[in-house]
mmCIF file of C-alpha atoms in Angstrom:
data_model
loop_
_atom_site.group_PDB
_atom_site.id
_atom_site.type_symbol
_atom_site.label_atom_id
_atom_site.label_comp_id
_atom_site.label_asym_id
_atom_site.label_seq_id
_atom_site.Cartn_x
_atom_site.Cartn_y
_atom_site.Cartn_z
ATOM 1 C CA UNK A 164 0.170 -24.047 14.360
ATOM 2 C CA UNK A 165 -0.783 -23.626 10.986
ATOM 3 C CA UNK A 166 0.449 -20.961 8.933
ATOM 4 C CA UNK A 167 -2.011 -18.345 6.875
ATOM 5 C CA UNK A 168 -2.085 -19.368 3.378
ATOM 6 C CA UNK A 169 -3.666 -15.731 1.432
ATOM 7 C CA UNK A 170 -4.896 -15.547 -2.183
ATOM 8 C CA UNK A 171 -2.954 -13.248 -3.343
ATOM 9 C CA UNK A 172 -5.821 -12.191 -5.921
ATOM 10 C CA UNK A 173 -8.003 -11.186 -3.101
ATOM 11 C CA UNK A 174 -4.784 -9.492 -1.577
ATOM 12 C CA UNK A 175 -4.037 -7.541 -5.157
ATOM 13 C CA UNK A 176 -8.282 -6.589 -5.389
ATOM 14 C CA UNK A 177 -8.214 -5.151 -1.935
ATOM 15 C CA UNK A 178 -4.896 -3.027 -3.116
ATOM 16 C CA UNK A 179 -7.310 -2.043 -5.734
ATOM 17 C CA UNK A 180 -9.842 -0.777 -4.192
ATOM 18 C CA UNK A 181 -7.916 0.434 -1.821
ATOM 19 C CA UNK A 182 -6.274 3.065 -4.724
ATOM 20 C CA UNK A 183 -9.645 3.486 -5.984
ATOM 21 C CA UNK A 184 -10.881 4.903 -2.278
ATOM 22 C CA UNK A 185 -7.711 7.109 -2.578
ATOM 23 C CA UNK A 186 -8.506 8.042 -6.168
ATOM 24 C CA UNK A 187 -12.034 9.608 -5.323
ATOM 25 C CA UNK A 188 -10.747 10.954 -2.053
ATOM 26 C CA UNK A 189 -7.961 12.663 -3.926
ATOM 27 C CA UNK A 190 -10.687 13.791 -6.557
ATOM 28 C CA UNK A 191 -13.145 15.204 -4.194
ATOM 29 C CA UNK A 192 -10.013 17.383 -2.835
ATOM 30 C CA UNK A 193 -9.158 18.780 -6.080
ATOM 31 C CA UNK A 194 -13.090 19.636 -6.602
ATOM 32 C CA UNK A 195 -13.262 21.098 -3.704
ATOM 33 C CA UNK A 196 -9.653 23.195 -4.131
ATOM 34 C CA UNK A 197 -11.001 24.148 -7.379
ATOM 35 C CA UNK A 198 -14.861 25.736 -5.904
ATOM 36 C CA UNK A 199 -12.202 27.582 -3.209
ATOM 37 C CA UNK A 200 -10.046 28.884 -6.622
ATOM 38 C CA UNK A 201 -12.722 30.106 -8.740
ATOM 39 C CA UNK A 202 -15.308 31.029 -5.745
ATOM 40 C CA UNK A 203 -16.605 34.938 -6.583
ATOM 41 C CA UNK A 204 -15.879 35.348 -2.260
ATOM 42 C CA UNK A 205 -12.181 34.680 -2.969
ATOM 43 C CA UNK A 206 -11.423 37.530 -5.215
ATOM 44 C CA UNK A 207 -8.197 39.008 -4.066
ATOM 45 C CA UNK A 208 -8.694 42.600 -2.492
ATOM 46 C CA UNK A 209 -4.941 43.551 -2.331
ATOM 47 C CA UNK A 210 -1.766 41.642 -3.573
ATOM 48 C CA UNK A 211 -0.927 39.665 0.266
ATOM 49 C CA UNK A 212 -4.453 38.308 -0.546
ATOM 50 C CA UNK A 213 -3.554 34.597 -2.087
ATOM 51 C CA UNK A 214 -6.135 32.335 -0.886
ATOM 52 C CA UNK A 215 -7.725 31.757 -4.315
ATOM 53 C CA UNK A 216 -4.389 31.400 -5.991
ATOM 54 C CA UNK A 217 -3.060 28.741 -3.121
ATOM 55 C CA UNK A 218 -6.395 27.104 -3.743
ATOM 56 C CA UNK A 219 -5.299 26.551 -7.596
ATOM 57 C CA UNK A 220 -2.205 25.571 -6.739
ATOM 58 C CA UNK A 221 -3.233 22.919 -4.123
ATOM 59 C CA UNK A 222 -6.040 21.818 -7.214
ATOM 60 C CA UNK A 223 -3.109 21.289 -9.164
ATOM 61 C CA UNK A 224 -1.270 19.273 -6.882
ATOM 62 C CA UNK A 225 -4.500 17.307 -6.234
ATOM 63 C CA UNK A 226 -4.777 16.722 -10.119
ATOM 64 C CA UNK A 227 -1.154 15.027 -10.418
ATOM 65 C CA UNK A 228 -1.366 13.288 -7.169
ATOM 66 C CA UNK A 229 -4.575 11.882 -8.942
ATOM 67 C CA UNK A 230 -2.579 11.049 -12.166
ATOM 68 C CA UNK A 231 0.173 8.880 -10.644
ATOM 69 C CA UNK A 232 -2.799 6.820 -8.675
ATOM 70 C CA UNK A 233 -4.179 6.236 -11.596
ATOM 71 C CA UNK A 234 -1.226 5.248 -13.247
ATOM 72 C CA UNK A 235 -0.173 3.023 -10.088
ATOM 73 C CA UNK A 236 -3.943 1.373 -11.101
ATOM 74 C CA UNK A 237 -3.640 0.769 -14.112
ATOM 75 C CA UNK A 238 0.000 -0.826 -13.931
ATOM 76 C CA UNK A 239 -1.180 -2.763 -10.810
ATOM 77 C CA UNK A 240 -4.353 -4.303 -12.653
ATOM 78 C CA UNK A 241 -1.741 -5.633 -15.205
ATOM 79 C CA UNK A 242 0.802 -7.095 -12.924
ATOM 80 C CA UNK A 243 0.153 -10.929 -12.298
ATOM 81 C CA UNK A 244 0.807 -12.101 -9.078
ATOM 82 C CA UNK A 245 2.992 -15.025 -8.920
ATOM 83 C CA UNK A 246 2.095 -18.228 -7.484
ATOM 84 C CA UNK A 247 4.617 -18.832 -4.813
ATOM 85 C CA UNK A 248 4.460 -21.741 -2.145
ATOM 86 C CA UNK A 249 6.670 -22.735 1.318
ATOM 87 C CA UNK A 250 9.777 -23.898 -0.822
ATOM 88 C CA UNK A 251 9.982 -20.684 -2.605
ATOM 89 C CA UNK A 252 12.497 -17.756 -2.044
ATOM 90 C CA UNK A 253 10.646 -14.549 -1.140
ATOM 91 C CA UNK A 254 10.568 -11.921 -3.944
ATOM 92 C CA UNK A 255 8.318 -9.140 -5.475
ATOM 93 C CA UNK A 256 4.545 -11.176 -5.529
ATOM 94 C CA UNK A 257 5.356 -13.220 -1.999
ATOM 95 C CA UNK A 258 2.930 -12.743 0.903
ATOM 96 C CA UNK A 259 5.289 -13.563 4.061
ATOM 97 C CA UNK A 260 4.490 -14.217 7.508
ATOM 98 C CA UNK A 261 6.782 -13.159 10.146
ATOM 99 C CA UNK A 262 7.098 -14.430 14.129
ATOM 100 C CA UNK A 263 8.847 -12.895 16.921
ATOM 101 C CA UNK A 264 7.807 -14.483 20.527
ATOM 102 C CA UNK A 265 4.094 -15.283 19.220
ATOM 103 C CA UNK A 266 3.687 -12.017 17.631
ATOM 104 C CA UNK A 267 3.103 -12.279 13.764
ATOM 105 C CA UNK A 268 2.774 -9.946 10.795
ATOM 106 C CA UNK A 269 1.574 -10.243 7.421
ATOM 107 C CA UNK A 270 3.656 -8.932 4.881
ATOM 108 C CA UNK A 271 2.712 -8.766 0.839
ATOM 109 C CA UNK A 272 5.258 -7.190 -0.961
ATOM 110 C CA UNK A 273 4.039 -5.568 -4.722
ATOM 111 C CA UNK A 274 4.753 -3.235 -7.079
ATOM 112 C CA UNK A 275 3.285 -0.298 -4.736
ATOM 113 C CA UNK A 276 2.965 -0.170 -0.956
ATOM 114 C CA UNK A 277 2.271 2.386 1.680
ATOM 115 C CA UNK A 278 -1.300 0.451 2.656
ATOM 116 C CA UNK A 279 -2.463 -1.899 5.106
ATOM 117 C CA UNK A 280 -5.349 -4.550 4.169
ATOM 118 C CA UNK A 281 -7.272 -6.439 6.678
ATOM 119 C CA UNK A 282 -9.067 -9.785 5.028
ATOM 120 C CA UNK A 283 -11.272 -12.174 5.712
ATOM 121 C CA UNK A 284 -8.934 -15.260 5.345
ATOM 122 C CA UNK A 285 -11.375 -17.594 6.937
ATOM 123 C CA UNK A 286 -12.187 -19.436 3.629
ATOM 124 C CA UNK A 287 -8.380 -20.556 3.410
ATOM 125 C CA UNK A 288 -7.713 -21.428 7.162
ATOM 126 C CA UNK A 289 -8.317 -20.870 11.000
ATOM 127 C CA UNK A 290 -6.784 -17.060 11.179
ATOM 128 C CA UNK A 291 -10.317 -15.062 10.827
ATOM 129 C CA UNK A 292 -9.397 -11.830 9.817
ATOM 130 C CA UNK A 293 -5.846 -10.642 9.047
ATOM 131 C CA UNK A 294 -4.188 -7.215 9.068
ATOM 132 C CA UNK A 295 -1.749 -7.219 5.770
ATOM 133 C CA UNK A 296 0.795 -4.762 5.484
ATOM 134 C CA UNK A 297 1.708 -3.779 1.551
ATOM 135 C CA UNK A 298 5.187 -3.336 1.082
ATOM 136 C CA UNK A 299 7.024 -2.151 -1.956
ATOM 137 C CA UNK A 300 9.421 -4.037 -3.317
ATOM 138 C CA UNK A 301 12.063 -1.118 -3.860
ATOM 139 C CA UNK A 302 11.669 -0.653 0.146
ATOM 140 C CA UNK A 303 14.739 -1.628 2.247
ATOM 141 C CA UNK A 304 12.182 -4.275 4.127
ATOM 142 C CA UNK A 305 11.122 -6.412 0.895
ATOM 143 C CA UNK A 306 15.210 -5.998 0.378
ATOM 144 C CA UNK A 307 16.110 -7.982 3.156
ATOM 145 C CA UNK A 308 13.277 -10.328 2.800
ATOM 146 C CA UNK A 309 13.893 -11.160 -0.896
ATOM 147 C CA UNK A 310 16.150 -14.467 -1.755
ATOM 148 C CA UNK A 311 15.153 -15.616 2.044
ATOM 149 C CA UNK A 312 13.107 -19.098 3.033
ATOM 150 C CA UNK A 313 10.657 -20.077 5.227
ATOM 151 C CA UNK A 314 12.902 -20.591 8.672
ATOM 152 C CA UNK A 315 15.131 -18.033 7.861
ATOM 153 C CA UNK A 316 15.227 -15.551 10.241
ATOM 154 C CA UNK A 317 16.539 -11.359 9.295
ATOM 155 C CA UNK A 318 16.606 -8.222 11.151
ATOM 156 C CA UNK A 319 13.857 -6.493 10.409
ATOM 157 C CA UNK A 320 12.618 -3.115 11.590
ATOM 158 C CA UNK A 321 8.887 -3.476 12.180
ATOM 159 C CA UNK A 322 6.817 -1.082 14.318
ATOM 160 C CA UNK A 323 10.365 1.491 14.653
ATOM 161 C CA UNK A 324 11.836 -1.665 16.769
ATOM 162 C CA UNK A 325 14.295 -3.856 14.992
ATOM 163 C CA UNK A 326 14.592 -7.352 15.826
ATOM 164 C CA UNK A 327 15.082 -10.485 14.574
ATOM 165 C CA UNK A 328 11.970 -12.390 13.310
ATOM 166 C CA UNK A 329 11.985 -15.858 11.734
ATOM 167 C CA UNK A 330 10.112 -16.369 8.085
ATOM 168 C CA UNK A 331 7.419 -18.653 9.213
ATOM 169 C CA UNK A 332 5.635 -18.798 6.020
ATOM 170 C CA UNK A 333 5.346 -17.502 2.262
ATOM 171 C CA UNK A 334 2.766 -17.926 -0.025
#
């Protein structure tokens, strides 16, 4: 069976947008925190009274949230993704697929993780559409995949089960 080969450009656009979607969700919580804060209704009437001023503070909150997305942007729209192939080591940049008894996962490790992407991968071989799970590098699972090959196989804890999975392929 052939192994998914990703671009890793169209895997670092979808993390992208994907921080854009969560920089004008994140935005259209602190507008709406803000209307709750200043709203003439929300006037305190006695000193328990703290809707308006937990509305500011959760605006606030909202604004920095916002500020280290966009910061995260910005420092992921500079980062070049290394070209990696089958005889490389995995390390920050690799896209590695995992196989435990015919069950595989799709693993891109990068400066920031926390989402999971789901691409079209037709274009570069027979997989269709692919779930991709971002991992950070500073996370203990990049950790144990970096400095391993392609038929290595590591402990992993995927799904709260750990097991042992084999590299089958890094790109």
């Amino acid at each position: 069976m052939t192994q998914p080969h990703f671009d890793k450009q169209i895997l670092k656009n979808a993390l992208l947008e994907a921080l854009d979607a969560a920089i004008d969700a994140a935005m259209q919580a602190a507008r709406e925190a803000q209307a709750t804060a200043s709203h003439e209704g929300n006037k305190p009437e006695n000193k328990w009274d703290t809707l308006a001023l937990e509305a500011a503070y959760l605006a606030h909150g909202q604004s920095e949230r916002i500020l280290k997305l966009q910061q995260q942007r910005i420092a992921l729209g500079k980062w070049t993704v290394p070209d990696l192939d089958a005889d490389d080591t995995i390390r920050n940049g690799a896209c590695v697929t995992v196989g435990l008894e015919g069950v595989h996962r799709h693993l891109f490790i990068a400066p920031l993780g926390g989402y999971q992407l789901r691409i079209d991968n037709s274009d570069a071989d027979a997989a269709g559409v692919a779930d991709v799970v971002v991992v950070s590098h500073e996370t203990p699972l990049a950790r144990a995949l970096t400095g391993r090959c392609e038929g290595d196989e590591v402990t992993l804890t995927l799904g709260g089960k750990s097991a042992c999975w084999e590299i089958i392929g890094i790109c």
